[in-house]
Coordinates of N, CA and C and ligand atoms in Angstrom, one line a residue:
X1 N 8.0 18.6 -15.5 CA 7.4 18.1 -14.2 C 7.3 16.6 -14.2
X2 N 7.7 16.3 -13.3 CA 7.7 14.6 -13.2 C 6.8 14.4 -12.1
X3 N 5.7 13.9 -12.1 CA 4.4 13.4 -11.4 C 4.1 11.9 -11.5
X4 N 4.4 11.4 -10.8 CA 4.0 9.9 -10.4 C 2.3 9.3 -11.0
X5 N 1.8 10.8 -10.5 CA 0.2 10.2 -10.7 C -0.2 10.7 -12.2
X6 N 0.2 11.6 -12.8 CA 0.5 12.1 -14.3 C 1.2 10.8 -15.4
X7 N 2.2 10.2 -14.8 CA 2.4 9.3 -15.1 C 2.2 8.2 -15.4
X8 N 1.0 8.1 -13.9 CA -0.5 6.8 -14.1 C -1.1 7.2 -15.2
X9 N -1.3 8.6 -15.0 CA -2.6 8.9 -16.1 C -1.8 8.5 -17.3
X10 N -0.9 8.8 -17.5 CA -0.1 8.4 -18.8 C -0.1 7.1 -19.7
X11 N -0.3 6.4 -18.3 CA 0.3 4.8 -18.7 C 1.8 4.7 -18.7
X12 N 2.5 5.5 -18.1 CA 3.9 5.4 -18.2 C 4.3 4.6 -16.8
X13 N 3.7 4.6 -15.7 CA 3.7 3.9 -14.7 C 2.3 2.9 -14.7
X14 N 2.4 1.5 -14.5 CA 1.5 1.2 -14.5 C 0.8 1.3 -13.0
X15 N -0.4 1.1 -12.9 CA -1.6 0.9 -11.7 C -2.6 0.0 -12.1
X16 N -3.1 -0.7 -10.8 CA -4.6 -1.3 -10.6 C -5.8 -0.7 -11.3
X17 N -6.0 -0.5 -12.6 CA -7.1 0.3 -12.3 C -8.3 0.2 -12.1
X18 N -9.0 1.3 -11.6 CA -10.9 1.0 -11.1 C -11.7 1.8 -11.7
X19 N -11.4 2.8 -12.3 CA -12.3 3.0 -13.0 C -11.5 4.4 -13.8
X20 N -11.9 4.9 -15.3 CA -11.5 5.6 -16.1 C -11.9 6.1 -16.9
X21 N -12.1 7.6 -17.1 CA -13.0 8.3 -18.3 C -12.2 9.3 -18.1
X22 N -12.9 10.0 -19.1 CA -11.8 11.6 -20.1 C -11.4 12.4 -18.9
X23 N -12.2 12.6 -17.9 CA -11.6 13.8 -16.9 C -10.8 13.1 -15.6
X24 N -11.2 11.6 -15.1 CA -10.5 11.4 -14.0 C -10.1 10.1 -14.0
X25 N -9.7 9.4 -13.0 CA -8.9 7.8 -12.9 C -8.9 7.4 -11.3
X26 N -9.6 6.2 -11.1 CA -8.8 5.5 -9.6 C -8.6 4.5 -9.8
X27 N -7.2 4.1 -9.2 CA -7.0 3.0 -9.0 C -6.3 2.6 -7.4
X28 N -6.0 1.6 -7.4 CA -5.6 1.0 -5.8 C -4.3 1.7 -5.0
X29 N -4.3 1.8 -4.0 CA -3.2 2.8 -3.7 C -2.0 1.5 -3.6
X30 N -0.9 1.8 -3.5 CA 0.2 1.2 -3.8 C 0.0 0.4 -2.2
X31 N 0.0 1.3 -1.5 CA 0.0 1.3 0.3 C -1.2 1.2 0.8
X32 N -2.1 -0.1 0.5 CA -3.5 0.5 1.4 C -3.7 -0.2 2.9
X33 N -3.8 0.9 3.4 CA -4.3 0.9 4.8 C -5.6 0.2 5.1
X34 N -6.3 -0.5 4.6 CA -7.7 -0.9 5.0 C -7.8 -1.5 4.1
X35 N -9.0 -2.2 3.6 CA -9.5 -3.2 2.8 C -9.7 -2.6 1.4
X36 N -10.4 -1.7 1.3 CA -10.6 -1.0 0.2 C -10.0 0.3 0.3
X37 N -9.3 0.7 -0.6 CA -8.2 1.9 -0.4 C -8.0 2.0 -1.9
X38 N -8.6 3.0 -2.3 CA -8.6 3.9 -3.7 C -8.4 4.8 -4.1
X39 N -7.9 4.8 -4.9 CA -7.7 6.8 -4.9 C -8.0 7.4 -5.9
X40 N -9.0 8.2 -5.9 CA -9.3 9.3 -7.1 C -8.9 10.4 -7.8
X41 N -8.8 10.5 -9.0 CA -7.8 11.7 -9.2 C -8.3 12.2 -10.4
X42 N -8.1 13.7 -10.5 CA -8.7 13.9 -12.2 C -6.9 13.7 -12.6
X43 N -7.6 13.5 -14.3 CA -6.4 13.5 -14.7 C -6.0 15.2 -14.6
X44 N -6.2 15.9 -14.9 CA -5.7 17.1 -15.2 C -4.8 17.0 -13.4
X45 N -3.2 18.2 -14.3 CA -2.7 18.1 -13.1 C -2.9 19.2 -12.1
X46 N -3.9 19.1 -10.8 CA -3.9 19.9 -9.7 C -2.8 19.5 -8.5
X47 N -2.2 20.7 -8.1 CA -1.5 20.2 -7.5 C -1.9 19.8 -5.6
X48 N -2.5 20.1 -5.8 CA -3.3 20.1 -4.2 C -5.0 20.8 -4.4
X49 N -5.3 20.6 -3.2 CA -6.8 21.0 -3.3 C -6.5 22.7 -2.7
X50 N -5.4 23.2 -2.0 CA -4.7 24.4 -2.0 C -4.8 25.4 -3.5
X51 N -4.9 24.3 -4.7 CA -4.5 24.8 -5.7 C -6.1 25.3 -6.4
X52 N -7.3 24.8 -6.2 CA -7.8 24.9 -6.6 C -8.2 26.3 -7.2
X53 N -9.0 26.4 -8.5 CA -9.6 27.7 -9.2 C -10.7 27.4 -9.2
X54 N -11.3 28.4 -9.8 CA -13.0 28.3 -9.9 C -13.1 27.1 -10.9
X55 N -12.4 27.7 -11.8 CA -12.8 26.3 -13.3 C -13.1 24.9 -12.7
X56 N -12.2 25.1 -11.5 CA -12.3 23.3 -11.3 C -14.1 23.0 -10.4
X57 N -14.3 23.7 -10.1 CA -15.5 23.5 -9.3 C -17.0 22.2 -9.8
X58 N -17.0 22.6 -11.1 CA -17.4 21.0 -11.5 C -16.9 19.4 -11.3
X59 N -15.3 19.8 -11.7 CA -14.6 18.8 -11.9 C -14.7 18.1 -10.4
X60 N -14.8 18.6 -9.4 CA -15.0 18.4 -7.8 C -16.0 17.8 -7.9
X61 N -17.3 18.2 -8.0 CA -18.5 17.6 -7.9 C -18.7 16.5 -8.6
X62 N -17.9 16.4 -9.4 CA -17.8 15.1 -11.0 C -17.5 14.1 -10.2
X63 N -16.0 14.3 -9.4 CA -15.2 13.1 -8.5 C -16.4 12.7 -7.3
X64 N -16.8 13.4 -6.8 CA -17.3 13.0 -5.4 C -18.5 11.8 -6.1
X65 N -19.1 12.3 -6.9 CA -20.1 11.9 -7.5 C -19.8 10.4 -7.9
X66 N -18.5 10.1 -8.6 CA -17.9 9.1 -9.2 C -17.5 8.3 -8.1
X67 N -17.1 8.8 -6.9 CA -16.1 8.0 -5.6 C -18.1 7.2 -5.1
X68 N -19.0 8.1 -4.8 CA -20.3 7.2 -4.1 C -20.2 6.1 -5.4
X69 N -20.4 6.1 -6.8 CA -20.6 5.2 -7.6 C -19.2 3.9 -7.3
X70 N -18.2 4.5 -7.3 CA -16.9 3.4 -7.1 C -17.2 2.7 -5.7
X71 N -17.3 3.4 -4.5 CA -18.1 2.8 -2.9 C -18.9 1.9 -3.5
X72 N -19.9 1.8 -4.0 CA -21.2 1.3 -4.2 C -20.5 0.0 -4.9
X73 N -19.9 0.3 -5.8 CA -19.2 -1.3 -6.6 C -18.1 -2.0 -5.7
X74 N -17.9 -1.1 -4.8 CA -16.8 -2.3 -3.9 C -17.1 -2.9 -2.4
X75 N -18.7 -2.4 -2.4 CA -19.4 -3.4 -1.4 C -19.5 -2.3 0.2
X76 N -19.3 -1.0 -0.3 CA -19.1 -0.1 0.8 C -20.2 0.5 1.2
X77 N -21.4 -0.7 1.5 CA -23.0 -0.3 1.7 C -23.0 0.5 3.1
X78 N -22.3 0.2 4.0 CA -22.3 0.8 5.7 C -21.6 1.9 5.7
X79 N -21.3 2.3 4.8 CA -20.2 4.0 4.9 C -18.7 3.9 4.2
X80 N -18.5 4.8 4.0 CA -16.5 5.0 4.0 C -16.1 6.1 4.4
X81 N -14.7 6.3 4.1 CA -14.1 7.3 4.3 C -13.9 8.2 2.9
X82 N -13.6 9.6 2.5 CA -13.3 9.8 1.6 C -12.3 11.0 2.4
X83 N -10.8 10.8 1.9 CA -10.0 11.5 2.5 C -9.3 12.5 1.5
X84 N -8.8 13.9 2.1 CA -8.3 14.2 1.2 C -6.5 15.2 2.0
X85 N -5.4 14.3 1.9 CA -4.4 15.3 2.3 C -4.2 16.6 1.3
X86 N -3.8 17.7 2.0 CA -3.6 18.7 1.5 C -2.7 19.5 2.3
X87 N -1.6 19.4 1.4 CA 0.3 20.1 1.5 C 0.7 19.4 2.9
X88 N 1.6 20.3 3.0 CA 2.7 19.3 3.4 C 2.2 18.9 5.1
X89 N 1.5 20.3 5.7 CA 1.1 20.0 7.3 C -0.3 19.0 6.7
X90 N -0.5 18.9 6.0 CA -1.8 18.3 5.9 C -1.5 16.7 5.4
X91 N -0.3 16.5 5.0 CA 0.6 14.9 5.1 C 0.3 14.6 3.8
X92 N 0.1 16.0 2.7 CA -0.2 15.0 1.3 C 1.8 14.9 0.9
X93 N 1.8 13.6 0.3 CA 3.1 13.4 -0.1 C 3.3 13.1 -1.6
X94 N 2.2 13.2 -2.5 CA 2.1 13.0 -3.7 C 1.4 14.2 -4.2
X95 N 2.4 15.1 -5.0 CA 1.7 16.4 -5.1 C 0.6 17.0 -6.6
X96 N -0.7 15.8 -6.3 CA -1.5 16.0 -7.8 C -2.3 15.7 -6.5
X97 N -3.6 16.4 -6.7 CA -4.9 16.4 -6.0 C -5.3 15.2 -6.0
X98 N -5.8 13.9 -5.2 CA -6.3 13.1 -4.9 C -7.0 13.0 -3.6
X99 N -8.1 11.9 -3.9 CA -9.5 11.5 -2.6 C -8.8 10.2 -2.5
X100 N -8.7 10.0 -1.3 CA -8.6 8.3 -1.0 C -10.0 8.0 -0.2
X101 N -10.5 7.1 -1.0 CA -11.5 6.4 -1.0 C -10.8 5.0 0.2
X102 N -11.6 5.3 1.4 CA -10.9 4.2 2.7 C -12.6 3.1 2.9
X103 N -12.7 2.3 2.9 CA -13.5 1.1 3.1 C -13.6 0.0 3.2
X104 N -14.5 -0.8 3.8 CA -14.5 -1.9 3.6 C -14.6 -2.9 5.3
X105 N -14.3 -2.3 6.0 CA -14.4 -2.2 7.8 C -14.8 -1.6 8.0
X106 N -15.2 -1.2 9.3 CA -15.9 -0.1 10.4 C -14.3 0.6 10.5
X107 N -14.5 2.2 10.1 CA -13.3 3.0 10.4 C -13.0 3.6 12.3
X108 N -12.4 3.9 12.8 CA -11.9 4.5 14.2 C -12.4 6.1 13.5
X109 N -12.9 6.8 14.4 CA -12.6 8.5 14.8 C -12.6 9.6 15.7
X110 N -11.4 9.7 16.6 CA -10.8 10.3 15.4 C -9.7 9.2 14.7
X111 N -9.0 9.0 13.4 CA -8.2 8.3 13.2 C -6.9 7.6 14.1
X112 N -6.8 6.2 14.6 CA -5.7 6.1 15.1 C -4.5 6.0 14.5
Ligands
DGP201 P1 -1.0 11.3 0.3 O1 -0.3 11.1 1.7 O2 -2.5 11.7 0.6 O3 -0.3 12.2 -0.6 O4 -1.1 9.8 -0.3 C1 -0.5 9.4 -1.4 C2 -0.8 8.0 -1.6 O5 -0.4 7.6 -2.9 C3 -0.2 7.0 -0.6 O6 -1.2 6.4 0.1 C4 0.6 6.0 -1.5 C5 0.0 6.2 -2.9 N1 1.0 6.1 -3.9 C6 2.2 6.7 -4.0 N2 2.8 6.4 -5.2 C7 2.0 5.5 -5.8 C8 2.1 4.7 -7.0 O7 3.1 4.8 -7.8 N3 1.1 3.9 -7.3 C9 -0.1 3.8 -6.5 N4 -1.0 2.9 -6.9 N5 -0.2 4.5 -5.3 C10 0.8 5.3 -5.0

């Protein structure tokens, strides 16, 4: 399997990174659309949030938990976005489960 974001986790592709411990990793998206634009990921490979099992049900609560701490260090006191594409009608194009963490401006909604 060749995974781009497995690959981050690897260190075999480098990334921006923002924060890193034993279960997950964000760093800057290649492409950000807004000021602050992050993306969180466990390392383990999920392939979508379609994919999810019970097992993972901590590991969900771990990230969300970790994305308000990462908000909080990048100045995102007034709110953000926390996004999540899922398959292909859903526009994810990188297929390992990730939150993009959007902030840093007042966001549009619905999205323009
Ligand atoms: P999504 O459409 O939700 O699957 O978004 C995938 C995001 O991943 C997209 O905003 C661009 C970002 N991305 C893709 N490849 C790389 C990469 O190699 N490095 C980084 N930092 N971001 C990437």
């Amino acid at each position: 399997m060749n995974c781009i974001f497995c690959n981050i986790v690897s260190k075999k592709v480098p990334a921006k990174l923002v924060y890193e411990d034993s279960k997950i990793l964000a760093f800057h998206d290649v492409n950000p659309v807004v000021s602050v634009h992050i993306l969180i990921i466990p390392k383990k490979h999920i392939e979508s949030a379609m994919h999810l099992k019970k097992e993972d049900e901590q590991l969900i609560g771990y990230i969300f938990l970790k994305i308000k701490d990462i908000a909080k260090n990048f100045g995102c006191d007034n709110g953000y976005r926390i996004v999540n594409n899922c398959g292909k009608d859903g526009g994810q194009t990188v297929n390992h489960l990730h939150f993009h963490l959007l902030g840093g401006n007042s966001l549009s909604w619905p999205p323009g």
